[in-house]
Amino acid sequence: MTTCLWLQSYGARRLRPALLGRGLRLPGPAPHRAYAPGSGGLPAALLRTDSFVGGRWLPAAAAFPVLDPASGAELGRVADCGAPEARAAVRAAYDAFCSWRGVLAKERSSLLRKWYDLMIQNKEDLAKIITAESGKPLKEAQGEILYSALFLEWFSEEARRVYGDVICTPSKERRVLVLKQPLGVAAIITPWNFPSAMITRKVGAALAAGCTVVVKPAEDTPFSALALAELAHQAGIPPGVYNVVPCSRKKAKDVGEALCTDPLVSKISFTGSTATGKVLLHHAADSVKRVSMELGGNAPFIVFDSANVDQAVTGAMASKFRNSGQTCVCSNRFLVQRGIHDAFVKKLAEAIKANLRVGNGFEERTTQGPLINEKAVEKVEKHVSDALSKGATLVTGGKRHQLGNNFFEPTLLSNVTRDMLCSCEETFGPLAPVIKFDTEEEALAIANATDVGLAGYFYSQDPAQIWRVAEQLEVGMVGINEGLISSVECPFGGVKQSGLGREGSKYGIDEYLEVKYMCFGGL
């Protein structure tokens, strides 16, 4: 097993005897700031650093560092898998599929339920891992673990509800049946912003359908994927059914290409940027693989004159600043009608100042953790600078937080126009730009003037307007007088260049099934 390092401020003094017994070394205090007292040590039993293939923990020839985004300190070094390791994982998954596809749906259901139970039993430890590697506030990380586990529970139940069909024919001598069968090996490529939930949303459906998987987690957050592997193993998921191949950013391209071009892979499921999704689609096209893509967004948040301003502000806070604005369904553009504009901006600024606290994710009062890395901070800075140079007004925030490193102040801009970068690009950070509009038609034109369409939100008390706008917004998901829309029971996905397919809900399992028609003649 490659070396795993944990900061002294995680409670290393208390864990030192156990850690040293495993041959692990500990660094000195974090150079930035200590975590909140009582955060405790992270769970040694769940802190895996090797790849997980065929039911075994396998080291790689090299390892890459995983950094704490709050301090920049090295959390540990994880196996840096390359294309050969990825192909070996695919072979292990394919060998396992030959038997897993024949396991009774009831048995697959039971195993997924055991995995869910173990996640709930270990929810506090799993949440600490998320906060450590992603910077997400601990309360949000705890919420993600519950959300993540619920996908396993949901698909454990859906496993027993894969139904076929009987079709009437014009011939007395024929009978027609339709079956649904698992696709095969699925390559699962996931992002860093939800390092646990984005895995279980895909893997739960795949395993319920009878597929096996190879997971390539984001290089910033591999520990969550490996912790899930440990719990899957404990739950009795057979060897080769769930495999994890972590890799560094340097090797990500080769590993992604290996997974997408391997003839033994039947399905690609990816969550990430639109640009990367297009590359993976190109690779998948050569062998005509089934794909699911949950790609970038540029979510509009529209507030009409008839809206309840206080409700709209509450929804805006929830939609924009969760995970410091680093979610694919975060509101990216606020379109506010002229009659209510000033009141909305004033109340939103007050809410930001009163309710948001930037800090380390382990500190109890923190609502805004760090951005994931320096590149993310630079993008927010670029969007703010561009907007101000073109005439936007800074209402609050606008710069790196005094904590330094990857921390950025929650920022509100008014007098924003459509030609600014923050209007036409996904910021993925704590920036709320407000555009003033006059008519419903104008708002819809602005909202739909983009090549992506993942989520959209609007606030109105006019029933007729609600129906009109909901139907005309060119997005896959609409929040109507609601800022939080994700739920395991509901289909998640977008239109245009925001992706293909749906995840979660009763529709999610269909992404891993193929339809077979059987005609019985001579009866």
Coordinates of C-alpha atoms in Angstrom, one line a residue:
M1 CA 0.0 0.0 0.0
T2 CA 1.4 3.4 -0.9
T3 CA 2.0 5.8 1.9
C4 CA -0.9 7.8 3.4
L5 CA -0.2 11.0 5.2
W6 CA -2.6 12.8 7.6
L7 CA -2.3 16.2 9.1
Q8 CA -1.5 16.6 12.7
S9 CA -4.5 18.9 13.0
Y10 CA -6.8 16.1 12.2
G11 CA -6.2 14.6 15.6
A12 CA -3.0 12.8 14.5
R13 CA -1.6 12.9 18.1
R14 CA -4.4 10.7 19.3
L15 CA -4.1 8.4 16.3
R16 CA -0.3 8.3 16.2
P17 CA 0.2 4.7 17.7
A18 CA -2.3 3.1 15.3
L19 CA -1.0 4.9 12.3
L20 CA 2.7 4.2 13.0
G21 CA 1.8 0.6 13.5
R22 CA 0.8 0.6 9.8
G23 CA 4.1 2.1 8.7
L24 CA 2.5 5.5 8.0
R25 CA 4.3 8.8 8.7
L26 CA 2.7 12.1 9.8
P27 CA 3.7 15.6 8.8
G28 CA 3.9 18.5 11.1
P29 CA 1.1 21.1 11.7
A30 CA -0.7 22.5 8.7
P31 CA 0.9 25.7 7.6
H32 CA -2.4 27.6 7.1
R33 CA -4.6 27.0 10.1
A34 CA -5.7 24.1 12.3
Y35 CA -9.0 22.4 11.9
A36 CA -11.7 22.9 14.5
P37 CA -11.1 21.2 17.8
G38 CA -12.9 17.8 17.9
S39 CA -12.7 17.1 14.2
G40 CA -10.8 14.0 15.2
G41 CA -8.7 11.6 13.2
L42 CA -10.0 10.2 9.9
P43 CA -10.8 6.5 9.8
A44 CA -7.8 4.3 9.0
A45 CA -10.0 1.4 8.0
L46 CA -11.6 3.5 5.2
L47 CA -8.4 5.4 4.1
R48 CA -7.3 3.3 1.2
T49 CA -4.6 4.4 -1.2
D50 CA -4.3 1.5 -3.7
S51 CA -6.5 0.7 -6.7
F52 CA -9.2 -1.8 -6.1
V53 CA -9.5 -4.4 -8.9
G54 CA -11.0 -7.8 -8.9
G55 CA -11.7 -7.6 -5.1
R56 CA -8.0 -6.9 -4.3
W57 CA -6.1 -3.8 -3.3
L58 CA -3.3 -3.3 -5.8
P59 CA -0.5 -0.8 -5.7
A60 CA 0.8 1.0 -8.8
A61 CA 4.3 1.7 -9.8
A62 CA 3.9 5.4 -9.0
A63 CA 1.7 7.5 -6.6
F64 CA 0.3 11.0 -6.8
P65 CA -0.4 13.5 -4.0
V66 CA -3.9 14.4 -2.9
L67 CA -4.0 17.9 -1.4
D68 CA -6.2 19.6 1.2
P69 CA -7.7 22.5 -0.7
A70 CA -8.0 24.5 2.5
S71 CA -4.4 24.4 3.5
G72 CA -2.5 23.1 0.4
A73 CA -1.0 20.3 2.7
E74 CA -0.6 16.8 1.3
L75 CA -3.2 14.5 2.7
G76 CA -1.8 11.3 1.2
R77 CA -0.4 9.6 -1.9
V78 CA -2.7 7.4 -4.0
A79 CA -1.9 4.8 -6.6
D80 CA -1.3 6.5 -10.0
C81 CA -2.9 4.0 -12.4
G82 CA -2.3 4.2 -16.1
A83 CA -3.8 2.7 -19.2
P84 CA -2.5 -0.9 -18.5
E85 CA -4.1 -0.8 -15.1
A86 CA -7.4 0.5 -16.5
R87 CA -7.5 -2.3 -19.1
A88 CA -6.8 -4.9 -16.4
A89 CA -9.7 -3.5 -14.4
V90 CA -11.9 -3.7 -17.4
R91 CA -10.9 -7.4 -17.9
A92 CA -11.7 -8.1 -14.2
A93 CA -15.0 -6.4 -14.5
Y94 CA -15.8 -8.3 -17.7
D95 CA -15.0 -11.6 -16.1
A96 CA -17.2 -10.7 -13.1
F97 CA -20.0 -9.7 -15.4
C98 CA -20.3 -13.2 -16.8
S99 CA -21.5 -14.4 -13.5
W100 CA -23.0 -11.2 -12.0
R101 CA -25.5 -10.8 -14.8
G102 CA -27.0 -14.2 -13.7
V103 CA -27.3 -13.3 -10.1
L104 CA -31.0 -13.1 -9.1
A105 CA -32.3 -9.6 -8.9
K106 CA -33.4 -10.2 -5.3
E107 CA -29.8 -11.1 -4.4
R108 CA -28.4 -8.0 -6.1
S109 CA -31.0 -6.0 -4.3
S110 CA -29.9 -7.5 -0.9
L111 CA -26.2 -6.7 -1.6
L112 CA -26.9 -3.1 -2.5
R113 CA -29.0 -2.8 0.6
K114 CA -26.1 -4.1 2.7
W115 CA -23.8 -1.5 1.1
Y116 CA -26.3 1.2 1.9
D117 CA -26.5 0.0 5.5
L118 CA -22.7 0.2 5.8
M119 CA -22.7 3.7 4.4
I120 CA -25.2 4.8 7.0
Q121 CA -23.2 3.1 9.8
N122 CA -20.0 4.9 8.6
K123 CA -21.6 8.2 7.6
E124 CA -19.6 10.4 9.9
D125 CA -16.3 9.0 8.8
L126 CA -17.2 9.2 5.2
A127 CA -18.3 12.8 5.6
K128 CA -14.9 13.7 7.1
I129 CA -13.1 12.2 4.1
I130 CA -15.2 14.3 1.8
T131 CA -14.4 17.5 3.8
A132 CA -10.7 16.6 3.9
E133 CA -10.2 16.1 0.2
S134 CA -12.8 18.5 -1.3
G135 CA -13.0 21.3 1.4
K136 CA -16.8 21.0 1.5
P137 CA -18.2 22.1 4.9
L138 CA -18.8 19.1 7.2
K139 CA -22.5 19.6 7.4
E140 CA -22.8 19.6 3.6
A141 CA -20.5 16.6 3.5
Q142 CA -22.8 14.8 5.9
G143 CA -25.8 15.7 3.7
E144 CA -23.9 14.3 0.6
I145 CA -23.3 11.0 2.3
L146 CA -27.0 10.6 3.1
Y147 CA -27.8 11.6 -0.5
S148 CA -25.2 9.2 -1.8
A149 CA -26.4 6.3 0.4
L150 CA -30.0 6.8 -0.7
F151 CA -29.1 6.1 -4.3
L152 CA -27.9 2.6 -3.2
E153 CA -31.2 2.1 -1.2
W154 CA -33.3 3.4 -4.2
F155 CA -31.6 1.1 -6.8
S156 CA -31.6 -1.8 -4.4
E157 CA -35.4 -1.6 -4.7
E158 CA -35.4 -0.8 -8.4
A159 CA -33.3 -4.0 -9.1
R160 CA -36.5 -6.0 -8.6
R161 CA -38.6 -3.8 -10.8
V162 CA -37.0 -4.4 -14.2
Y163 CA -40.0 -5.5 -16.2
G164 CA -40.3 -6.9 -19.7
D165 CA -43.4 -6.9 -21.9
V166 CA -45.8 -9.1 -23.8
I167 CA -46.9 -7.7 -27.2
C168 CA -50.0 -8.9 -29.1
T169 CA -49.3 -9.9 -32.7
P170 CA -51.6 -10.2 -35.8
S171 CA -50.8 -13.9 -36.0
K172 CA -52.3 -16.7 -33.9
E173 CA -49.2 -18.8 -34.3
R174 CA -46.8 -16.2 -32.8
R175 CA -46.1 -14.8 -29.3
V176 CA -43.8 -11.8 -28.7
L177 CA -41.9 -11.1 -25.6
V178 CA -39.6 -8.2 -24.7
L179 CA -36.8 -8.6 -22.2
K180 CA -34.5 -6.1 -20.6
Q181 CA -30.9 -7.3 -20.1
P182 CA -27.7 -5.7 -18.6
L183 CA -25.4 -4.0 -21.0
G184 CA -22.1 -5.3 -19.7
V185 CA -19.1 -3.4 -18.3
A186 CA -19.7 0.2 -17.5
A187 CA -16.9 2.8 -17.3
I188 CA -17.8 5.4 -14.6
I189 CA -15.9 8.7 -14.7
T190 CA -16.8 11.1 -11.9
P191 CA -16.1 14.6 -10.8
W192 CA -14.7 16.0 -7.5
N193 CA -17.5 18.2 -6.4
F194 CA -19.7 15.3 -5.2
P195 CA -17.1 12.6 -4.8
S196 CA -19.4 10.1 -3.2
A197 CA -22.9 10.8 -4.6
M198 CA -21.8 11.0 -8.3
I199 CA -20.5 7.4 -7.9
T200 CA -23.5 5.8 -6.2
R201 CA -25.9 7.5 -8.6
K202 CA -24.3 5.7 -11.4
V203 CA -23.0 2.6 -9.8
G204 CA -26.2 1.8 -7.9
A205 CA -28.1 1.8 -11.2
A206 CA -25.5 -0.3 -13.0
L207 CA -25.2 -3.0 -10.3
A208 CA -28.9 -3.2 -9.9
A209 CA -29.3 -3.8 -13.7
G210 CA -26.7 -6.5 -13.6
C211 CA -23.7 -4.6 -15.0
T212 CA -20.2 -4.4 -13.5
V213 CA -18.2 -1.2 -13.3
V214 CA -14.8 0.4 -13.4
V215 CA -14.7 3.7 -11.6
K216 CA -12.2 6.5 -12.4
P217 CA -12.6 9.1 -9.7
A218 CA -11.4 12.7 -10.0
E219 CA -7.8 13.1 -9.2
D220 CA -8.6 15.7 -6.5
T221 CA -10.9 13.4 -4.5
P222 CA -10.0 9.7 -4.9
F223 CA -10.3 8.8 -1.2
S224 CA -14.1 8.8 -1.3
A225 CA -14.3 6.3 -4.2
L226 CA -11.8 4.0 -2.4
A227 CA -13.7 4.2 0.9
L228 CA -16.8 3.1 -1.0
A229 CA -14.8 0.2 -2.4
E230 CA -13.9 -0.9 1.1
L231 CA -17.6 -0.8 2.2
A232 CA -18.6 -2.6 -1.0
H233 CA -16.2 -5.4 -0.2
Q234 CA -17.5 -5.6 3.4
A235 CA -21.1 -5.7 2.0
G236 CA -20.2 -8.8 0.0
I237 CA -20.2 -7.3 -3.5
P238 CA -18.4 -10.0 -5.5
P239 CA -14.8 -9.4 -6.7
G240 CA -14.7 -7.6 -10.0
V241 CA -18.2 -6.1 -9.8
Y242 CA -16.9 -2.7 -8.4
N243 CA -13.4 -1.6 -9.4
V244 CA -11.6 1.7 -8.8
V245 CA -8.6 3.0 -10.8
P246 CA -7.4 6.3 -9.4
C247 CA -5.0 8.3 -11.5
S248 CA -3.2 11.7 -11.6
R249 CA -4.3 14.6 -13.8
K250 CA -1.2 13.7 -16.0
K251 CA -2.5 10.2 -16.7
A252 CA -6.3 11.1 -16.8
K253 CA -6.4 11.5 -20.6
D254 CA -4.8 8.1 -21.2
V255 CA -6.9 6.3 -18.7
G256 CA -10.1 7.9 -20.0
E257 CA -9.2 6.9 -23.6
A258 CA -8.4 3.4 -22.5
L259 CA -11.8 3.0 -20.8
C260 CA -13.7 4.5 -23.7
T261 CA -12.0 2.5 -26.4
D262 CA -11.7 -0.9 -24.7
P263 CA -13.9 -3.4 -26.7
L264 CA -15.0 -5.1 -23.4
V265 CA -16.6 -1.8 -22.2
S266 CA -20.3 -1.5 -23.3
K267 CA -21.2 1.7 -21.5
I268 CA -19.7 5.1 -20.6
S269 CA -21.1 7.3 -17.9
F270 CA -19.4 10.6 -17.3
T271 CA -20.1 13.7 -15.2
G272 CA -17.9 16.7 -15.9
S273 CA -17.2 19.5 -18.3
T274 CA -18.8 19.7 -21.8
A275 CA -15.4 19.9 -23.4
T276 CA -14.2 16.6 -21.8
G277 CA -17.5 15.0 -22.5
K278 CA -17.1 15.7 -26.2
V279 CA -13.7 14.0 -26.2
L280 CA -15.1 10.9 -24.5
L281 CA -18.0 10.8 -26.9
H282 CA -15.5 10.8 -29.8
H283 CA -13.7 7.9 -28.3
A284 CA -17.0 6.0 -27.6
A285 CA -18.2 6.6 -31.2
D286 CA -15.6 4.3 -32.7
S287 CA -17.1 1.3 -31.1
V288 CA -20.6 2.7 -30.8
K289 CA -20.9 2.4 -27.0
R290 CA -23.9 3.5 -25.0
V291 CA -23.2 6.7 -23.2
S292 CA -24.6 8.8 -20.4
M293 CA -23.3 12.4 -20.1
E294 CA -24.1 14.9 -17.4
L295 CA -22.1 17.9 -18.6
G296 CA -21.8 21.6 -17.9
G297 CA -24.6 24.1 -17.1
N298 CA -25.3 27.8 -17.1
A299 CA -28.4 27.8 -14.9
P300 CA -30.6 30.9 -15.1
F301 CA -32.4 32.0 -11.9
I302 CA -35.3 34.3 -12.9
V303 CA -37.2 36.5 -10.5
F304 CA -40.4 38.0 -11.9
D305 CA -42.2 41.0 -10.4
S306 CA -45.0 38.8 -9.0
A307 CA -42.5 36.8 -7.0
N308 CA -42.3 36.7 -3.2
V309 CA -38.9 38.4 -2.7
D310 CA -38.0 36.8 0.5
Q311 CA -38.7 33.4 -0.9
A312 CA -36.6 34.2 -3.9
V313 CA -33.7 35.3 -1.8
T314 CA -33.9 32.1 0.3
G315 CA -33.9 30.1 -2.9
A316 CA -31.1 32.1 -4.4
M317 CA -28.9 31.5 -1.3
A318 CA -29.5 27.7 -1.4
S319 CA -29.0 27.4 -5.2
K320 CA -26.0 29.6 -5.6
F321 CA -23.8 29.1 -2.6
R322 CA -24.1 25.4 -1.8
N323 CA -20.6 24.0 -1.9
S324 CA -19.3 27.5 -2.6
G325 CA -21.0 27.6 -5.9
Q326 CA -19.3 24.4 -7.1
T327 CA -22.2 22.4 -8.3
C328 CA -23.4 21.8 -11.9
V329 CA -26.9 23.0 -11.1
C330 CA -25.9 26.1 -9.2
S331 CA -27.6 29.3 -10.4
N332 CA -25.1 31.0 -12.7
R333 CA -27.1 34.0 -13.9
F334 CA -29.7 35.9 -11.9
L335 CA -32.3 37.6 -14.1
V336 CA -34.5 40.0 -12.1
Q337 CA -37.4 42.0 -13.4
R338 CA -37.1 45.7 -13.2
G339 CA -40.0 46.3 -10.7
I340 CA -38.5 44.0 -8.1
H341 CA -34.8 44.3 -9.0
D342 CA -33.6 46.8 -6.3
A343 CA -35.4 45.1 -3.5
F344 CA -34.0 41.7 -4.5
V345 CA -30.4 42.9 -4.8
K346 CA -30.6 44.6 -1.4
K347 CA -32.1 41.6 0.4
L348 CA -29.7 39.2 -1.3
A349 CA -26.7 41.3 -0.2
E350 CA -28.0 41.4 3.3
A351 CA -28.5 37.6 3.4
I352 CA -25.0 37.0 2.0
K353 CA -23.4 39.2 4.7
A354 CA -25.5 37.8 7.5
N355 CA -25.5 34.1 6.7
L356 CA -22.4 33.1 4.9
R357 CA -19.1 32.4 6.8
V358 CA -15.9 31.5 4.9
G359 CA -13.7 29.1 6.7
N360 CA -12.2 25.6 6.9
G361 CA -14.8 22.9 6.3
F362 CA -14.2 21.3 9.7
E363 CA -15.1 24.4 11.6
E364 CA -18.6 24.3 12.9
R365 CA -19.7 27.7 11.7
T366 CA -18.4 27.5 8.2
T367 CA -20.8 27.7 5.4
Q368 CA -18.3 28.4 2.6
G369 CA -15.3 26.2 2.3
P370 CA -12.4 26.7 -0.2
L371 CA -12.6 26.3 -3.9
I372 CA -11.1 23.1 -5.1
N373 CA -7.8 24.5 -6.4
E374 CA -6.0 27.6 -7.6
K375 CA -7.3 27.3 -11.1
A376 CA -10.8 27.5 -9.8
V377 CA -10.0 30.6 -7.9
E378 CA -8.4 32.2 -10.9
K379 CA -11.6 31.6 -13.0
V380 CA -13.8 33.4 -10.5
E381 CA -11.3 36.3 -10.3
K382 CA -11.3 36.5 -14.1
H383 CA -15.1 36.6 -14.3
V384 CA -15.3 39.3 -11.6
S385 CA -12.6 41.4 -13.2
D386 CA -14.1 41.1 -16.7
A387 CA -17.6 42.2 -15.4
L388 CA -16.2 45.2 -13.5
S389 CA -14.2 46.3 -16.5
K390 CA -17.4 46.3 -18.6
G391 CA -19.5 48.3 -16.1
A392 CA -20.8 45.9 -13.5
T393 CA -21.3 47.2 -10.0
L394 CA -19.7 45.3 -7.0
V395 CA -22.3 45.0 -4.3
T396 CA -20.3 42.7 -1.9
G397 CA -17.2 40.5 -2.0
G398 CA -15.2 40.5 -5.1
K399 CA -11.8 39.2 -4.0
R400 CA -9.9 36.4 -2.4
H401 CA -10.7 36.0 1.3
Q402 CA -8.2 37.0 3.9
L403 CA -7.7 33.3 4.7
G404 CA -5.8 33.2 1.4
N405 CA -5.1 30.0 -0.6
N406 CA -8.3 28.8 -2.3
F407 CA -10.8 30.9 -0.3
F408 CA -12.9 33.4 -2.1
E409 CA -15.4 35.9 -0.8
P410 CA -19.1 35.3 -1.7
T411 CA -19.7 37.9 -4.4
L412 CA -22.7 39.8 -5.7
L413 CA -22.6 41.9 -8.8
S414 CA -25.4 44.1 -10.2
N415 CA -25.7 46.0 -13.6
V416 CA -24.4 42.9 -15.3
T417 CA -24.9 42.6 -19.1
R418 CA -25.1 39.6 -21.5
D419 CA -21.6 40.2 -23.0
M420 CA -19.8 39.6 -19.7
L421 CA -18.0 36.3 -19.1
C422 CA -20.1 35.5 -16.0
S423 CA -23.2 35.7 -18.2
C424 CA -22.1 33.3 -20.9
E425 CA -19.7 30.9 -19.1
E426 CA -20.2 28.6 -16.1
T427 CA -18.3 30.3 -13.2
F428 CA -18.3 27.3 -10.7
G429 CA -17.7 29.6 -7.8
P430 CA -19.4 31.9 -5.3
L431 CA -20.3 34.6 -7.7
A432 CA -23.9 35.9 -8.2
P433 CA -24.3 38.2 -11.2
V434 CA -27.6 40.0 -11.5
I435 CA -29.1 41.1 -14.9
K436 CA -32.1 43.4 -15.0
F437 CA -34.9 42.7 -17.5
D438 CA -38.2 44.1 -18.4
T439 CA -40.5 41.5 -20.0
E440 CA -41.1 37.7 -19.7
E441 CA -40.1 37.3 -23.4
E442 CA -36.8 39.1 -22.7
A443 CA -36.1 36.9 -19.7
L444 CA -36.7 33.7 -21.7
A445 CA -34.6 34.9 -24.6
I446 CA -31.7 35.6 -22.2
A447 CA -32.1 32.3 -20.3
N448 CA -32.2 30.2 -23.5
A449 CA -29.4 32.0 -25.3
T450 CA -26.8 29.3 -24.5
D451 CA -25.8 26.0 -25.9
V452 CA -26.3 24.2 -22.6
G453 CA -29.4 23.4 -20.6
L454 CA -29.1 21.5 -17.4
A455 CA -31.2 23.3 -14.7
G456 CA -33.2 26.5 -14.5
Y457 CA -35.0 28.2 -11.7
F458 CA -37.7 30.9 -11.5
Y459 CA -39.9 32.6 -9.0
S460 CA -43.4 33.8 -9.8
Q461 CA -46.9 33.8 -8.1
D462 CA -48.7 34.0 -11.5
P463 CA -50.1 30.5 -12.3
A464 CA -50.4 31.1 -16.1
Q465 CA -46.8 32.5 -16.2
I466 CA -45.5 29.6 -14.2
W467 CA -46.8 27.2 -16.9
R468 CA -45.6 29.3 -19.8
V469 CA -42.1 29.7 -18.4
A470 CA -41.6 26.2 -17.2
E471 CA -42.5 24.8 -20.6
Q472 CA -40.4 27.3 -22.5
L473 CA -37.2 27.1 -20.5
E474 CA -34.7 25.0 -22.5
V475 CA -33.4 22.9 -19.6
G476 CA -33.8 19.4 -18.3
M477 CA -34.8 20.3 -14.8
V478 CA -36.8 23.3 -13.6
G479 CA -37.1 24.6 -10.0
I480 CA -40.4 26.6 -9.7
N481 CA -40.3 28.7 -6.5
E482 CA -37.6 26.2 -5.3
G483 CA -33.8 26.5 -5.2
L484 CA -32.9 22.9 -4.4
I485 CA -34.2 20.3 -6.9
S486 CA -32.0 17.2 -6.6
S487 CA -33.6 14.0 -5.2
V488 CA -32.9 10.3 -5.7
E489 CA -36.5 9.8 -6.9
C490 CA -36.3 12.4 -9.7
P491 CA -34.6 12.1 -13.1
F492 CA -31.4 14.2 -13.3
G493 CA -30.0 15.4 -16.6
G494 CA -30.0 18.1 -19.2
V495 CA -30.7 19.0 -22.8
K496 CA -28.6 20.6 -25.6
Q497 CA -24.9 20.3 -24.8
S498 CA -25.6 19.6 -21.1
G499 CA -25.6 15.9 -21.8
L500 CA -27.4 12.7 -22.7
G501 CA -29.6 10.4 -20.6
R502 CA -31.0 10.6 -17.1
E503 CA -29.7 9.5 -13.7
G504 CA -31.6 8.6 -10.5
S505 CA -35.3 7.9 -10.5
K506 CA -37.0 5.0 -12.1
Y507 CA -35.5 6.1 -15.4
G508 CA -31.9 5.8 -14.3
I509 CA -31.6 2.0 -14.4
D510 CA -32.7 2.0 -18.1
E511 CA -29.4 3.6 -19.0
Y512 CA -27.7 0.2 -18.1
L513 CA -30.2 -2.0 -19.8
E514 CA -30.8 -3.1 -23.4
V515 CA -34.1 -4.3 -24.9
K516 CA -34.3 -7.7 -26.5
Y517 CA -37.3 -8.7 -28.6
M518 CA -38.1 -12.4 -28.9
C519 CA -40.6 -13.9 -31.4
F520 CA -42.0 -17.4 -30.8
G521 CA -43.5 -18.9 -33.9
G522 CA -45.1 -22.2 -34.8
L523 CA -47.4 -22.2 -31.8

